[in-house]
PDB file of C-alpha atoms in Angstrom:
ATOM      1  CA  SER N 546     -34.168  32.587  41.811  1.00  0.00           C
ATOM      2  CA  PRO N 547     -36.692  29.743  41.127  1.00  0.00           C
ATOM      3  CA  SER N 548     -36.921  29.365  37.351  1.00  0.00           C
ATOM      4  CA  THR N 549     -39.164  26.352  36.749  1.00  0.00           C
ATOM      5  CA  ALA N 550     -42.423  24.862  37.991  1.00  0.00           C
ATOM      6  CA  THR N 551     -40.450  22.383  40.106  1.00  0.00           C
ATOM      7  CA  ALA N 552     -38.388  25.152  41.749  1.00  0.00           C
ATOM      8  CA  GLU N 553     -35.017  24.570  40.101  1.00  0.00           C
ATOM      9  CA  HIS N 554     -32.862  27.653  40.394  1.00  0.00           C
ATOM     10  CA  ALA N 555     -30.614  29.837  38.264  1.00  0.00           C
ATOM     11  CA  PHE N 556     -28.034  32.537  38.940  1.00  0.00           C
ATOM     12  CA  TYR N 557     -28.140  36.022  37.410  1.00  0.00           C
ATOM     13  CA  LEU N 558     -25.760  38.987  37.387  1.00  0.00           C
ATOM     14  CA  VAL N 559     -27.536  42.313  37.863  1.00  0.00           C
ATOM     15  CA  GLU N 560     -26.390  45.908  38.116  1.00  0.00           C
ATOM     16  CA  ILE N 561     -26.913  47.463  41.553  1.00  0.00           C
ATOM     17  CA  HIS N 562     -25.257  50.862  41.254  1.00  0.00           C
ATOM     18  CA  SER N 563     -27.327  54.010  41.852  1.00  0.00           C
ATOM     19  CA  ASP N 564     -28.036  54.620  38.141  1.00  0.00           C
ATOM     20  CA  ALA N 565     -29.066  51.036  37.349  1.00  0.00           C
ATOM     21  CA  SER N 566     -32.638  50.376  36.226  1.00  0.00           C
ATOM     22  CA  PRO N 567     -34.706  47.903  38.305  1.00  0.00           C
ATOM     23  CA  ILE N 568     -34.848  44.782  36.138  1.00  0.00           C
ATOM     24  CA  PHE N 569     -37.236  42.601  38.141  1.00  0.00           C
ATOM     25  CA  VAL N 570     -40.153  45.044  38.021  1.00  0.00           C
ATOM     26  CA  ASP N 571     -42.253  43.387  35.331  1.00  0.00           C
ATOM     27  CA  ALA N 572     -42.387  40.112  33.408  1.00  0.00           C
ATOM     28  CA  ASN N 573     -41.173  41.644  30.127  1.00  0.00           C
ATOM     29  CA  THR N 574     -38.028  43.006  31.765  1.00  0.00           C
ATOM     30  CA  VAL N 575     -37.316  39.769  33.597  1.00  0.00           C
ATOM     31  CA  ALA N 576     -37.687  37.818  30.343  1.00  0.00           C
ATOM     32  CA  MET N 577     -34.803  39.810  28.855  1.00  0.00           C
ATOM     33  CA  GLN N 578     -32.474  38.804  31.695  1.00  0.00           C
ATOM     34  CA  GLN N 579     -30.604  35.586  31.040  1.00  0.00           C
ATOM     35  CA  PRO N 580     -29.102  33.359  33.757  1.00  0.00           C
ATOM     36  CA  PHE N 581     -25.444  32.407  33.454  1.00  0.00           C
ATOM     37  CA  THR N 582     -26.179  28.848  34.631  1.00  0.00           C
ATOM     38  CA  LYS N 583     -28.307  26.185  32.973  1.00  0.00           C
ATOM     39  CA  VAL N 584     -31.842  25.945  34.325  1.00  0.00           C
ATOM     40  CA  GLY N 585     -33.293  22.526  35.119  1.00  0.00           C
ATOM     41  CA  SER N 586     -32.835  19.461  37.260  1.00  0.00           C
ATOM     42  CA  VAL N 587     -29.439  18.012  38.141  1.00  0.00           C
ATOM     43  CA  ASN N 588     -30.250  14.921  36.071  1.00  0.00           C
ATOM     44  CA  ASP N 589     -30.734  17.175  33.040  1.00  0.00           C
ATOM     45  CA  GLY N 590     -27.446  18.971  33.643  1.00  0.00           C
ATOM     46  CA  GLY N 591     -29.088  21.985  35.266  1.00  0.00           C
ATOM     47  CA  LEU N 592     -28.394  23.788  38.512  1.00  0.00           C
ATOM     48  CA  GLY N 593     -31.105  21.977  40.471  1.00  0.00           C
ATOM     49  CA  SER N 594     -32.425  23.391  43.755  1.00  0.00           C
ATOM     50  CA  VAL N 595     -29.936  25.420  45.782  1.00  0.00           C
ATOM     51  CA  TYR N 596     -29.998  26.042  49.529  1.00  0.00           C
ATOM     52  CA  ALA N 597     -30.186  29.825  49.332  1.00  0.00           C
ATOM     53  CA  LYS N 598     -28.505  30.503  52.673  1.00  0.00           C
ATOM     54  CA  SER N 599     -25.514  28.383  51.647  1.00  0.00           C
ATOM     55  CA  VAL N 600     -24.524  30.633  48.711  1.00  0.00           C
ATOM     56  CA  THR N 601     -21.143  32.126  49.594  1.00  0.00           C
ATOM     57  CA  LEU N 602     -19.036  34.605  47.611  1.00  0.00           C
ATOM     58  CA  SER N 603     -15.279  34.777  47.969  1.00  0.00           C
ATOM     59  CA  PRO N 604     -13.791  38.039  49.350  1.00  0.00           C
ATOM     60  CA  CYS N 605     -12.026  38.531  46.004  1.00  0.00           C
ATOM     61  CA  GLY N 606     -15.488  38.637  44.382  1.00  0.00           C
ATOM     62  CA  ARG N 607     -14.632  36.138  41.650  1.00  0.00           C
ATOM     63  CA  ARG N 608     -15.776  32.789  43.050  1.00  0.00           C
ATOM     64  CA  MET N 609     -18.941  31.335  44.521  1.00  0.00           C
ATOM     65  CA  ALA N 610     -19.892  28.161  46.414  1.00  0.00           C
ATOM     66  CA  TRP N 611     -23.181  26.586  47.488  1.00  0.00           C
ATOM     67  CA  THR N 612     -24.902  23.363  48.522  1.00  0.00           C
ATOM     68  CA  ASP N 613     -28.070  21.892  47.038  1.00  0.00           C
ATOM     69  CA  THR N 614     -30.896  19.482  47.794  1.00  0.00           C
ATOM     70  CA  ASP N 615     -29.031  16.682  46.002  1.00  0.00           C
ATOM     71  CA  GLY N 616     -26.327  16.732  48.681  1.00  0.00           C
ATOM     72  CA  ARG N 617     -23.727  18.354  46.443  1.00  0.00           C
ATOM     73  CA  ILE N 618     -21.187  21.055  47.260  1.00  0.00           C
ATOM     74  CA  CYS N 619     -20.562  23.175  44.169  1.00  0.00           C
ATOM     75  CA  VAL N 620     -18.086  25.905  43.228  1.00  0.00           C
ATOM     76  CA  MET N 621     -17.753  28.144  40.215  1.00  0.00           C
ATOM     77  CA  THR N 622     -16.004  31.205  38.868  1.00  0.00           C
ATOM     78  CA  LEU N 623     -18.313  34.163  38.324  1.00  0.00           C
ATOM     79  CA  PRO N 624     -18.421  35.547  34.775  1.00  0.00           C
ATOM     80  CA  PHE N 625     -17.525  39.142  34.092  1.00  0.00           C
ATOM     81  CA  TYR N 626     -20.666  41.248  34.009  1.00  0.00           C
ATOM     82  CA  GLN N 627     -19.812  42.495  30.515  1.00  0.00           C
ATOM     83  CA  SER N 628     -19.930  38.920  29.205  1.00  0.00           C
ATOM     84  CA  THR N 629     -23.564  38.552  30.279  1.00  0.00           C
ATOM     85  CA  ASP N 630     -24.674  42.086  29.422  1.00  0.00           C
ATOM     86  CA  SER N 631     -27.124  42.202  26.515  1.00  0.00           C
ATOM     87  CA  ALA N 632     -27.091  38.425  26.200  1.00  0.00           C
ATOM     88  CA  PHE N 633     -30.251  38.800  24.158  1.00  0.00           C
ATOM     89  CA  THR N 634     -30.807  41.775  21.863  1.00  0.00           C
ATOM     90  CA  THR N 635     -34.085  42.452  20.095  1.00  0.00           C
ATOM     91  CA  ASN N 636     -34.148  43.301  16.393  1.00  0.00           C
ATOM     92  CA  SER N 637     -36.592  46.189  15.839  1.00  0.00           C
ATOM     93  CA  ASN N 638     -37.660  44.815  12.453  1.00  0.00           C
ATOM     94  CA  THR N 639     -37.962  41.087  13.075  1.00  0.00           C
ATOM     95  CA  ASN N 640     -38.407  41.085  16.870  1.00  0.00           C
ATOM     96  CA  SER N 641     -35.929  38.195  16.948  1.00  0.00           C
ATOM     97  CA  LYS N 642     -33.247  37.500  19.528  1.00  0.00           C
ATOM     98  CA  SER N 643     -29.566  37.002  19.083  1.00  0.00           C
ATOM     99  CA  THR N 644     -27.613  33.990  20.268  1.00  0.00           C
ATOM    100  CA  PRO N 645     -27.355  33.952  24.073  1.00  0.00           C
ATOM    101  CA  THR N 646     -24.106  34.201  25.947  1.00  0.00           C
ATOM    102  CA  PRO N 647     -22.666  30.703  26.624  1.00  0.00           C
ATOM    103  CA  LEU N 648     -23.655  29.331  30.021  1.00  0.00           C
ATOM    104  CA  MET N 649     -21.027  28.999  32.734  1.00  0.00           C
ATOM    105  CA  GLU N 650     -20.132  25.582  34.082  1.00  0.00           C
ATOM    106  CA  TYR N 651     -19.705  24.801  37.761  1.00  0.00           C
ATOM    107  CA  HIS N 652     -17.687  22.148  39.575  1.00  0.00           C
ATOM    108  CA  VAL N 653     -19.089  19.557  41.983  1.00  0.00           C
ATOM    109  CA  LEU N 654     -16.709  18.692  44.821  1.00  0.00           C
ATOM    110  CA  SER N 655     -16.007  15.069  45.623  1.00  0.00           C
ATOM    111  CA  PRO N 656     -18.376  13.678  48.290  1.00  0.00           C
ATOM    112  CA  THR N 657     -15.374  12.115  50.059  1.00  0.00           C
ATOM    113  CA  THR N 658     -12.272  13.761  51.525  1.00  0.00           C
ATOM    114  CA  GLN N 659      -8.732  12.387  51.217  1.00  0.00           C
ATOM    115  CA  GLN N 660      -9.125  10.916  54.704  1.00  0.00           C
ATOM    116  CA  GLY N 661     -12.271   9.027  53.658  1.00  0.00           C
ATOM    117  CA  GLU N 662     -14.715  11.257  55.507  1.00  0.00           C
ATOM    118  CA  PRO N 663     -18.050  11.916  53.756  1.00  0.00           C
ATOM    119  CA  MET N 664     -18.489  15.502  52.570  1.00  0.00           C
ATOM    120  CA  ILE N 665     -22.189  15.896  51.799  1.00  0.00           C
ATOM    121  CA  GLY N 666     -23.769  19.302  51.288  1.00  0.00           C
ATOM    122  CA  THR N 667     -26.839  20.111  53.412  1.00  0.00           C
ATOM    123  CA  ASP N 668     -28.694  23.220  54.524  1.00  0.00           C
ATOM    124  CA  GLU N 669     -26.462  23.179  57.635  1.00  0.00           C
ATOM    125  CA  THR N 670     -23.121  22.956  55.801  1.00  0.00           C
ATOM    126  CA  ILE N 671     -20.934  26.015  56.440  1.00  0.00           C
ATOM    127  CA  LEU N 672     -18.799  27.308  53.557  1.00  0.00           C
ATOM    128  CA  SER N 673     -16.043  29.899  53.972  1.00  0.00           C
ATOM    129  CA  TRP N 674     -13.633  31.221  51.318  1.00  0.00           C
ATOM    130  CA  SER N 675     -10.071  32.255  52.039  1.00  0.00           C
ATOM    131  CA  PRO N 676      -9.316  35.980  51.437  1.00  0.00           C
ATOM    132  CA  GLY N 677      -7.683  35.340  48.058  1.00  0.00           C
ATOM    133  CA  GLY N 678     -10.417  32.955  46.882  1.00  0.00           C
ATOM    134  CA  ARG N 679      -8.128  29.957  46.448  1.00  0.00           C
ATOM    135  CA  TYR N 680      -9.265  27.774  49.350  1.00  0.00           C
ATOM    136  CA  LEU N 681     -12.754  26.829  50.506  1.00  0.00           C
ATOM    137  CA  ALA N 682     -13.297  25.705  54.103  1.00  0.00           C
ATOM    138  CA  ILE N 683     -16.231  23.319  54.561  1.00  0.00           C
ATOM    139  CA  GLN N 684     -17.814  22.482  57.917  1.00  0.00           C
ATOM    140  CA  HIS N 685     -19.604  19.141  57.508  1.00  0.00           C
ATOM    141  CA  HIS N 686     -20.518  15.870  59.227  1.00  0.00           C
ATOM    142  CA  ALA N 687     -17.925  13.098  59.539  1.00  0.00           C
ATOM    143  CA  LYS N 688     -18.791   9.394  59.521  1.00  0.00           C
ATOM    144  CA  ASN N 689     -19.541   9.475  63.241  1.00  0.00           C
ATOM    145  CA  GLN N 690     -21.722  12.605  62.768  1.00  0.00           C
ATOM    146  CA  PHE N 691     -19.265  14.871  64.570  1.00  0.00           C
ATOM    147  CA  GLU N 692     -18.647  18.197  62.840  1.00  0.00           C
ATOM    148  CA  VAL N 693     -15.301  18.482  61.057  1.00  0.00           C
ATOM    149  CA  ILE N 694     -13.674  21.094  58.835  1.00  0.00           C
ATOM    150  CA  SER N 695     -12.146  20.241  55.462  1.00  0.00           C
ATOM    151  CA  ILE N 696     -10.208  22.459  53.038  1.00  0.00           C
ATOM    152  CA  GLN N 697     -10.614  22.360  49.251  1.00  0.00           C
ATOM    153  CA  ASP N 698      -7.921  23.867  47.022  1.00  0.00           C
ATOM    154  CA  CYS N 699      -9.670  25.442  44.025  1.00  0.00           C
ATOM    155  CA  GLY N 700      -6.559  26.777  42.301  1.00  0.00           C
ATOM    156  CA  ASN N 701      -4.981  30.211  42.359  1.00  0.00           C
ATOM    157  CA  PRO N 702      -7.314  32.798  40.745  1.00  0.00           C
ATOM    158  CA  SER N 703      -4.490  35.336  40.341  1.00  0.00           C
ATOM    159  CA  GLU N 704      -2.716  33.068  37.852  1.00  0.00           C
ATOM    160  CA  ASP N 705      -5.256  34.063  35.206  1.00  0.00           C
ATOM    161  CA  LEU N 706      -5.169  37.844  35.694  1.00  0.00           C
ATOM    162  CA  SER N 707      -3.400  38.087  32.316  1.00  0.00           C
ATOM    163  CA  LEU N 708      -6.749  37.297  30.691  1.00  0.00           C
ATOM    164  CA  ILE N 709      -8.090  40.578  32.034  1.00  0.00           C
ATOM    165  CA  VAL N 710      -4.957  42.561  31.163  1.00  0.00           C
ATOM    166  CA  ASP N 711      -5.030  41.220  27.602  1.00  0.00           C
ATOM    167  CA  ASN N 712      -8.736  42.167  27.274  1.00  0.00           C
ATOM    168  CA  THR N 713      -9.671  38.673  26.110  1.00  0.00           C
ATOM    169  CA  ASN N 714     -12.769  38.813  28.355  1.00  0.00           C
ATOM    170  CA  GLU N 715     -12.288  35.159  29.223  1.00  0.00           C
ATOM    171  CA  VAL N 716     -13.233  33.930  32.672  1.00  0.00           C
ATOM    172  CA  PRO N 717     -10.448  32.273  34.702  1.00  0.00           C
ATOM    173  CA  ASP N 718     -11.732  28.868  35.763  1.00  0.00           C
ATOM    174  CA  ILE N 719     -11.447  26.857  38.960  1.00  0.00           C
ATOM    175  CA  VAL N 720      -8.929  24.014  38.892  1.00  0.00           C
ATOM    176  CA  ILE N 721      -9.516  21.095  41.273  1.00  0.00           C
ATOM    177  CA  SER N 722      -6.766  18.481  41.151  1.00  0.00           C
ATOM    178  CA  GLU N 723      -7.561  16.450  44.279  1.00  0.00           C
ATOM    179  CA  ASN N 724     -10.166  15.892  46.982  1.00  0.00           C
ATOM    180  CA  ALA N 725     -10.543  18.125  50.008  1.00  0.00           C
ATOM    181  CA  ILE N 726      -8.368  17.529  53.076  1.00  0.00           C
ATOM    182  CA  THR N 727     -10.013  17.106  56.487  1.00  0.00           C
ATOM    183  CA  VAL N 728      -7.966  19.300  58.841  1.00  0.00           C
ATOM    184  CA  THR N 729      -9.711  18.696  62.177  1.00  0.00           C
ATOM    185  CA  SER N 730     -10.217  15.526  64.208  1.00  0.00           C
ATOM    186  CA  ALA N 731     -13.522  13.643  64.117  1.00  0.00           C
ATOM    187  CA  ARG N 732     -13.129  12.889  67.832  1.00  0.00           C
ATOM    188  CA  PHE N 733     -14.761  16.203  68.710  1.00  0.00           C
ATOM    189  CA  ASN N 734     -16.898  18.885  67.041  1.00  0.00           C
ATOM    190  CA  SER N 735     -15.204  21.708  65.138  1.00  0.00           C
ATOM    191  CA  PHE N 736     -17.202  24.780  64.162  1.00  0.00           C
ATOM    192  CA  SER N 737     -16.975  28.116  62.350  1.00  0.00           C
ATOM    193  CA  PRO N 738     -13.878  27.989  60.101  1.00  0.00           C
ATOM    194  CA  TYR N 739     -12.061  31.309  60.266  1.00  0.00           C
ATOM    195  CA  TRP N 740      -9.461  32.716  57.877  1.00  0.00           C
ATOM    196  CA  GLY N 741      -6.792  35.353  58.407  1.00  0.00           C
ATOM    197  CA  LYS N 742      -6.464  38.430  56.221  1.00  0.00           C
ATOM    198  CA  THR N 743      -3.613  37.456  53.894  1.00  0.00           C
ATOM    199  CA  ALA N 744      -4.844  38.139  50.368  1.00  0.00           C
ATOM    200  CA  MET N 745      -2.448  35.539  48.964  1.00  0.00           C
ATOM    201  CA  ASP N 746      -4.426  32.651  50.522  1.00  0.00           C
TER     202      ASP N 746
END
């Protein structure tokens, strides 16, 4: 949602089950909700302005990707809802607030693939996660303006499941060791990346 006068955005986690209270009903309720990303311009280290239709969640429900008006393609691991719940608590005597939950960091993908093709995020960039949330397919313009598809390896999310089992409430992070690989030819247009159903991918 837009969070500043210049329309920078922020991401929130909200409850949507049948017993959840509507939290965006009035200003006082909204004020108690804290984003899990820093608000502000990209130059100030904030989220900047996101192309809303580009926001894509992985089928495993643990990762998210988007593009923004600065031409970036970004990925991040979603925090557990419990880690953002009651980020601010009000003291009945002093009406003061506690320390907020630490903000989550996101990763900006390299603007160049291993084959030297530009990989710039726009409002037309198509993002598609693999079933297991490890790989992100990106449909973008090549140097000659033909549409190509590149694959970014974001690391295996299942490697950090022990954090959940051990109840440490830590969030497994994305690991990016190298640039994306362009997997289609720039001699013709390639559209609509499609994944199979193997949860291990």
